XYZ file of C-alpha atoms in Angstrom:
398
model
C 0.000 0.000 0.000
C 1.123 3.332 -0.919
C 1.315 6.322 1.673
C -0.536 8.322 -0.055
C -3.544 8.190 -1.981
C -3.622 8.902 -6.151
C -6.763 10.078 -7.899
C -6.215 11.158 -11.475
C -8.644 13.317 -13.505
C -8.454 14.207 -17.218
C -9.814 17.280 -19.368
C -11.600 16.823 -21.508
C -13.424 14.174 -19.137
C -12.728 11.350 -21.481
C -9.681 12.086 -23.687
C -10.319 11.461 -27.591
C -7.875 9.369 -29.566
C -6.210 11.092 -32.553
C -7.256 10.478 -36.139
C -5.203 10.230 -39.094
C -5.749 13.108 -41.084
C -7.109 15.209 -38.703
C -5.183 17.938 -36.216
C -4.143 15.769 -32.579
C -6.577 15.499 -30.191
C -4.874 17.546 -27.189
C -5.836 16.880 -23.187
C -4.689 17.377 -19.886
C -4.425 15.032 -16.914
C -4.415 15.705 -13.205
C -2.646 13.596 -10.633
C -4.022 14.340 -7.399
C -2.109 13.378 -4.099
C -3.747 13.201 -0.773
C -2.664 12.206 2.398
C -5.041 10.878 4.648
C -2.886 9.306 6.766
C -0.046 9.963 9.166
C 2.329 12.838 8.117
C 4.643 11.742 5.915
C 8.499 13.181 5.326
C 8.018 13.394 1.235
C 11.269 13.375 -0.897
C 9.912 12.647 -4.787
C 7.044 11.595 -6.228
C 7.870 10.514 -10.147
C 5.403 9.829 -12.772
C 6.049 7.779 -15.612
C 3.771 8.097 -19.092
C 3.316 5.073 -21.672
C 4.439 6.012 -24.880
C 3.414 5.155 -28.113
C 0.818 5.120 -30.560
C -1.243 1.664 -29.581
C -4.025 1.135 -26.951
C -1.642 1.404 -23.857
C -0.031 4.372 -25.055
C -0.563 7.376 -23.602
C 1.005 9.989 -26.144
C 3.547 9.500 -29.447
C 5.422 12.398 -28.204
C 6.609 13.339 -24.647
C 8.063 16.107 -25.857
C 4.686 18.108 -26.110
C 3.843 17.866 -22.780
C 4.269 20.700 -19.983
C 4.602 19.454 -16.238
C 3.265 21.750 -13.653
C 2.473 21.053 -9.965
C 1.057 22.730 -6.808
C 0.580 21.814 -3.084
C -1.978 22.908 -0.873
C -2.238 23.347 3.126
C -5.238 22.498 4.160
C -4.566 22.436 8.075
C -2.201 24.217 10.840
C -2.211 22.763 14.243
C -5.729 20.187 13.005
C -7.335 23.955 12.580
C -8.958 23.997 8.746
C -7.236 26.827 6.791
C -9.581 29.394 5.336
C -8.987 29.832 2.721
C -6.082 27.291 2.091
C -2.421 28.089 1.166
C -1.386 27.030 -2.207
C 2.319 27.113 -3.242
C 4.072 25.905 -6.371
C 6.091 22.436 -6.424
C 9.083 21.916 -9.000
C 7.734 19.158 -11.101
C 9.760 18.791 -14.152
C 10.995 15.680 -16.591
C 13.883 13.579 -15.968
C 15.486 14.176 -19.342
C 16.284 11.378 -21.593
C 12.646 9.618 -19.970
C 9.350 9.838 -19.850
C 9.435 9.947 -16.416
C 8.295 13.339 -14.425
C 9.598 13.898 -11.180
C 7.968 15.993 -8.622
C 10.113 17.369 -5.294
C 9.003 19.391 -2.189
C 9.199 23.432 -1.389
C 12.067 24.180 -0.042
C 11.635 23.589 3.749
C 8.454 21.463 3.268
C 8.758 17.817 3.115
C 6.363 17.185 5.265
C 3.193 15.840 3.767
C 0.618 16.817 6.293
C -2.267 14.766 7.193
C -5.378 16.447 4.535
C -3.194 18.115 2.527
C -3.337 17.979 -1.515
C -1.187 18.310 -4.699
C -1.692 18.526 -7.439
C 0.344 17.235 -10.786
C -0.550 18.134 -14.207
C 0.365 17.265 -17.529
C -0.493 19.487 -19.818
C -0.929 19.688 -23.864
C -0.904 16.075 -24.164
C -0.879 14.814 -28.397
C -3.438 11.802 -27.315
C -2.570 8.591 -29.047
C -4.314 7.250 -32.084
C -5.697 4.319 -30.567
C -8.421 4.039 -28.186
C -7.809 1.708 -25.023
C -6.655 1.487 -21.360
C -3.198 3.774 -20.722
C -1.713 3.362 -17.227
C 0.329 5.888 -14.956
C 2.961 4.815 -12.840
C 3.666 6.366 -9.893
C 6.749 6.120 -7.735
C 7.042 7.981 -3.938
C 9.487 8.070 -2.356
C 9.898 9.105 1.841
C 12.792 9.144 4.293
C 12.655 7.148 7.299
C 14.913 6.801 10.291
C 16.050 3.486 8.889
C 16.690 5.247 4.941
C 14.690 5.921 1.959
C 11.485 3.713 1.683
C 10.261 3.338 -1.705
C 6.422 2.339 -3.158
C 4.532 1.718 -6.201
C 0.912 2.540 -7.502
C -0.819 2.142 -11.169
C -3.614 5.030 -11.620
C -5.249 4.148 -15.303
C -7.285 6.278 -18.136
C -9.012 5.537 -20.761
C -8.722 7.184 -23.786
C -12.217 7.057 -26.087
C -12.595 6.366 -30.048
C -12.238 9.246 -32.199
C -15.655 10.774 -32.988
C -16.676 12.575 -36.334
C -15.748 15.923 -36.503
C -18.583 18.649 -35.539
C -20.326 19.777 -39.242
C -19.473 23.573 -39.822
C -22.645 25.663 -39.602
C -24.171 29.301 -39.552
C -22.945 29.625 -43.474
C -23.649 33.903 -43.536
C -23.003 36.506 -45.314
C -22.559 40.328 -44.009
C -25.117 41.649 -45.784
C -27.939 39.814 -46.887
C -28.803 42.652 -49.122
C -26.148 44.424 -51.578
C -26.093 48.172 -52.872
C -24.128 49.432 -55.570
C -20.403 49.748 -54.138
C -20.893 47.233 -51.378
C -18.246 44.382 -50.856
C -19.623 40.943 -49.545
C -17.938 39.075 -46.506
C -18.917 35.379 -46.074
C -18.612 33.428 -42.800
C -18.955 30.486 -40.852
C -18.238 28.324 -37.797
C -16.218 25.367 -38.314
C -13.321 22.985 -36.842
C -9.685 23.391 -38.703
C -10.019 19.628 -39.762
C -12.218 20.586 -42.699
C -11.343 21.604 -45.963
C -13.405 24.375 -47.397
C -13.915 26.548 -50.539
C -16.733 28.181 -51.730
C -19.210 27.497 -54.706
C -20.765 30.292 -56.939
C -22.414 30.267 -60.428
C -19.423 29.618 -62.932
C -16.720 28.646 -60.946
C -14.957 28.238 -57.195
C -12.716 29.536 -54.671
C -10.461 27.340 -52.289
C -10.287 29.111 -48.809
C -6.940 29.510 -46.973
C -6.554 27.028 -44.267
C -7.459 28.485 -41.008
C -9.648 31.157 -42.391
C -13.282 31.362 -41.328
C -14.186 34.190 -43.948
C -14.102 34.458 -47.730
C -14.420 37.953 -50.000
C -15.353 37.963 -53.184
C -12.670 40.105 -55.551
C -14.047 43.413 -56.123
C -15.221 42.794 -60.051
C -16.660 39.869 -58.914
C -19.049 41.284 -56.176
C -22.550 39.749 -57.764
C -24.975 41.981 -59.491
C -27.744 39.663 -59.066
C -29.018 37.320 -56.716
C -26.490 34.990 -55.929
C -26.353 31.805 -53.785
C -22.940 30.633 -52.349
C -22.107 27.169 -51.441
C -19.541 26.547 -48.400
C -18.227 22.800 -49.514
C -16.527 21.221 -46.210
C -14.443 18.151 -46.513
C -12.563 16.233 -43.932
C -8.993 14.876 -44.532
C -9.854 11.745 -42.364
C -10.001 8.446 -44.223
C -12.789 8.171 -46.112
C -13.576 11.661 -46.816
C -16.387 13.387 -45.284
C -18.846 16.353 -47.222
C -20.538 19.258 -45.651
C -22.332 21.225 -47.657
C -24.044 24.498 -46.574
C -25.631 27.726 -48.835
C -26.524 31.192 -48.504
C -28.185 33.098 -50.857
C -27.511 37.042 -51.301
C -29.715 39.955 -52.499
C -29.086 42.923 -54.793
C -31.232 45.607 -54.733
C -30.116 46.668 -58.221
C -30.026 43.707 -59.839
C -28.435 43.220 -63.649
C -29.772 40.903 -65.861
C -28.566 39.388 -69.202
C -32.229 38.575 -70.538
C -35.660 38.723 -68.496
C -38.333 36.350 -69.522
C -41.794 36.485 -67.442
C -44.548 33.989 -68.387
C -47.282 35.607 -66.729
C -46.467 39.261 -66.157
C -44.092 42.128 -64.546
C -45.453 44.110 -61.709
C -43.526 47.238 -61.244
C -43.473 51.117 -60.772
C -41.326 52.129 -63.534
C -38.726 50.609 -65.928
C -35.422 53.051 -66.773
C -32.317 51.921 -69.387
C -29.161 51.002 -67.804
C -27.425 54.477 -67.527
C -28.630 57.068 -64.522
C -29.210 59.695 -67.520
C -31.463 57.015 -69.571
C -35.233 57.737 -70.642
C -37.983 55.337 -68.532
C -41.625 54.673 -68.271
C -44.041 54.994 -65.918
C -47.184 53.101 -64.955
C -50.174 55.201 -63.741
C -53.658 54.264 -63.293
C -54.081 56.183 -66.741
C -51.913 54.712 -68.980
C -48.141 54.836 -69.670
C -45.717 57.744 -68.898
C -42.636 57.959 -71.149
C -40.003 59.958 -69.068
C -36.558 62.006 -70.331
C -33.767 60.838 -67.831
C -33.316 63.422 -65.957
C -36.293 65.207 -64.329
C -39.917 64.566 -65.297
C -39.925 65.951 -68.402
C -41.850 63.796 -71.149
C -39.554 62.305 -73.239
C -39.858 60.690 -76.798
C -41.303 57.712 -78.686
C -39.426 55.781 -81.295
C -41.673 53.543 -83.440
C -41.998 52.425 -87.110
C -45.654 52.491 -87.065
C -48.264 53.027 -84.233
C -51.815 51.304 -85.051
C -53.835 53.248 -82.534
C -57.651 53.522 -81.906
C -57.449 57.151 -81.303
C -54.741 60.159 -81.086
C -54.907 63.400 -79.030
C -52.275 65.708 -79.587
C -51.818 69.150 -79.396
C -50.031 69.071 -82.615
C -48.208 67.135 -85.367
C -45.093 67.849 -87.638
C -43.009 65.578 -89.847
C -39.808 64.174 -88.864
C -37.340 67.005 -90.173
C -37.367 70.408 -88.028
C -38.815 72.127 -91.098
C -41.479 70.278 -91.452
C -44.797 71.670 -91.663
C -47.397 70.836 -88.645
C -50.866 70.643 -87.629
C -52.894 72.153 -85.014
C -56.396 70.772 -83.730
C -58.434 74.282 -82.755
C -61.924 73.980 -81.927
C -62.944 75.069 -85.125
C -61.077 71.938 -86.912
C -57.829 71.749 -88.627
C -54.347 74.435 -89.472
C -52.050 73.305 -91.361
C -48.644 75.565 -90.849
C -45.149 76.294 -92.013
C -42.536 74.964 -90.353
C -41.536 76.951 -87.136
C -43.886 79.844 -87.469
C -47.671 80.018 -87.459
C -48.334 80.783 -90.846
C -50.863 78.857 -92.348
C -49.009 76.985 -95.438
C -50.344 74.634 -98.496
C -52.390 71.456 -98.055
C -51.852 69.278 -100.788
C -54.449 66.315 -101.578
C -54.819 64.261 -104.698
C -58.468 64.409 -104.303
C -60.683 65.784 -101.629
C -64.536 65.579 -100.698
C -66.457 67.880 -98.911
C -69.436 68.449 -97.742
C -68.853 72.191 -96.703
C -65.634 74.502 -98.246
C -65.011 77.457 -97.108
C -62.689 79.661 -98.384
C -61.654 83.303 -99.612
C -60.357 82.269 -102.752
C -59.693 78.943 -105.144
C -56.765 79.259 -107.887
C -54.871 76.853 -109.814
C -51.459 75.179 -108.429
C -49.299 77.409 -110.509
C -48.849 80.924 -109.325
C -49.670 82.648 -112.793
C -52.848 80.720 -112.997
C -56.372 82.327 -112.856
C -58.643 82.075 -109.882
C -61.833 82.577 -108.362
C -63.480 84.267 -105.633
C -66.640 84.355 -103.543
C -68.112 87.711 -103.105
C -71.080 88.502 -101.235
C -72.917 89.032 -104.699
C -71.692 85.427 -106.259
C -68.909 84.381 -107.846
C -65.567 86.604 -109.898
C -63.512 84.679 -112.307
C -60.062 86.537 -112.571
C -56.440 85.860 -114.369
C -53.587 84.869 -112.997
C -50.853 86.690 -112.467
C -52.130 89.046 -109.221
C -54.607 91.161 -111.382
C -57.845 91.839 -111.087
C -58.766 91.305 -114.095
C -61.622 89.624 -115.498
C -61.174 86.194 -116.768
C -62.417 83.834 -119.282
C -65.372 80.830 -117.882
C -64.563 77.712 -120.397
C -67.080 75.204 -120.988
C -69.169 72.655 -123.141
C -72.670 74.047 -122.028
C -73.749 76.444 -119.820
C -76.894 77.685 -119.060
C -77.247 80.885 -116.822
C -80.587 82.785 -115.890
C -79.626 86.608 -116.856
């Protein structure tokens, strides 16, 4: 039997073996030492680790590991200390072993009766195999007759790898994108994972040990995009995690729009700021220059329309003649003034003409006019003059 007592604690509470492929599985364990016995003159405590990779190893490397140790008084004179006094104790490795030796505080050997220490080893690689690992532990006191010398086995276990935690909370920054904005994706995921991103027409691997990915600044997406985080482990076989999210632009650019059964929306603009658009009201349709709200123009081939109102018409050229629509009917004028000009028909019937005068379509050609008395046939040329009726038959009364 040992003169003191050994209780050994690990953190995590069940250490995980390591797994190919996959960063070390790192724990601690804690040695504790009691004494709940007689006092006891202390002179090392040593603590040897199984090495190796198999179920009774401990760790493939003692090199990793960082001793550290502490003892605490719990009683002075069988009074309970409140609150107890902790002080350190040099616990370092015997080098060349995997042995750890731990020695009293100067002036301290005694191991009172309730007191506690504690020895760690810390940022242990765990071994690759799951199984039983087992501590060995070697006090030793002075006596009157020497050193006295005793043994004790304090075991772990170590657990079976488990699968690697899925990434999750795949986000982006902004889940809706102005012009000018940049785009930040993120995520929560362990460094065992491989990851790049997915987007319409190609991918992006992300830098190992990143947690965010930009994309560059002519690729920021002018439409609504969805991004596809693809995890995979580098544990034998391979393991896929695939999560999306799905950004917004409130702009959006499209190559070609095709709606089967219609577009709902307040106004539709060309691509440049200083472009012409079109308006919806209740009324009709509103066709818009680009800047202001000024109407703007109509560019067609041919309109086939029901009915026109306008407040006038010209042709194509800016000398053109134009129309007018009074309330007494139709002027037809010269081009930028409001002279009335020449209306030239083929052939025209009336019911009702009324007119000051009716003359041929050369200049020098005679003419008629409408007095209040009847009707005076003159020359051409400007004169007043008389002019010559010609016809088949006539028959006048007087």
């Amino acid at each position: 039997m040992t003169m003191l007592t050994y209780a050994l604690l690990t953190e995590p509470a069940y250490l995980e073996a390591s797994q190919a492929g996959r960063s070390p599985s790192k724990g601690k364990v804690h040695l504790v030492v009691t004494n709940t016995g007689r006092e006891v003159d202390w002179v090392t405590i040593e603590v040897t680790v199984p090495v190796g990779n198999g179920d009774g190893g401990l760790t493939p490397d003692i090199g990793t590991i960082t001793p550290k140790g502490t003892y605490t008084h719990t009683h002075v004179n069988a009074q309970l200390l409140t609150p107890p006094a902790t002080v350190p104790v040099t616990f370092q490795r015997v080098q060349g072993t995997n042995t750890f030796q731990a020695t009293p505080p100067a002036g301290a050997k005694a191991f009172h009766p309730g007191d506690y220490m504690v020895l760690a080893l810390e940022d242990i690689n765990v071994a690759a195999a799951s199984g039983l690992a087992v501590l060995m532990v070697r006090e030793t006191r002075s006596t009157q007759q020497g050193y006295e010398v005793r043994f004790a086995a304090v075991p772990l276990m170590k657990a079976a790898a488990t699968e690697v935690p899925a990434p999750r909370d795949f986000r982006p920054d902004k889940v809706m994108l102005d012009v000018g904005d940049l785009l930040t994706l993120s995520w929560d995921g362990s460094d065992d994972f491989d990851y790049k991103i997915v987007f319409p027409g190609g991918e992006s691997a992300v830098q190992r040990g990143k947690r965010t990915w930009s994309p560059a600044a002519d690729a920021i997406p002018r439409r609504a995009t969805t991004y596809t985080l693809v995890a995979t482990s580098r544990t034998t076989p391979r393991v896929e995690h695939f999560l999306t999210t799905t950004v917004q632009v409130r702009h959006p650019v499209l190559e070609t729009l095709t709606a089967t059964t219609g577009i709902n929306t307040e106004r539709v603009r060309g691509r440049n700021a200083d472009d012409g658009w079109i308006s919806f009201p209740k009324e009709g349709l509103n066709v818009r220059k680009g800047t202001g709200k000024t109407w703007g123009s109509v560019f067609a081939d041919r309109a086939d329309l029901n009915g026109v109102n306008t407040t006038w018409v010209q042709g194509r050229s800016a000398d053109d003649g134009w129309i007018t629509f009074p309330v007494e009917g139709l002027k037809v004028h010269r081009k930028d003034d409001n002279h009335l000009t020449h209306l030239v028909v083929g052939y025209a019937t009336h019911d009702i003409v009324k007119t000051r005068i009716v003359r041929g379509v050369v200049d020098d050609e005679g003419w008629i006019s409408f007095r209040k008395e009847g009707l005076n046939i003159r020359r051409g040329g400007g004169g007043t003059e008389r002019g010559t009726l010609f016809a088949a038959d006539t028959d006048l009364h007087g």
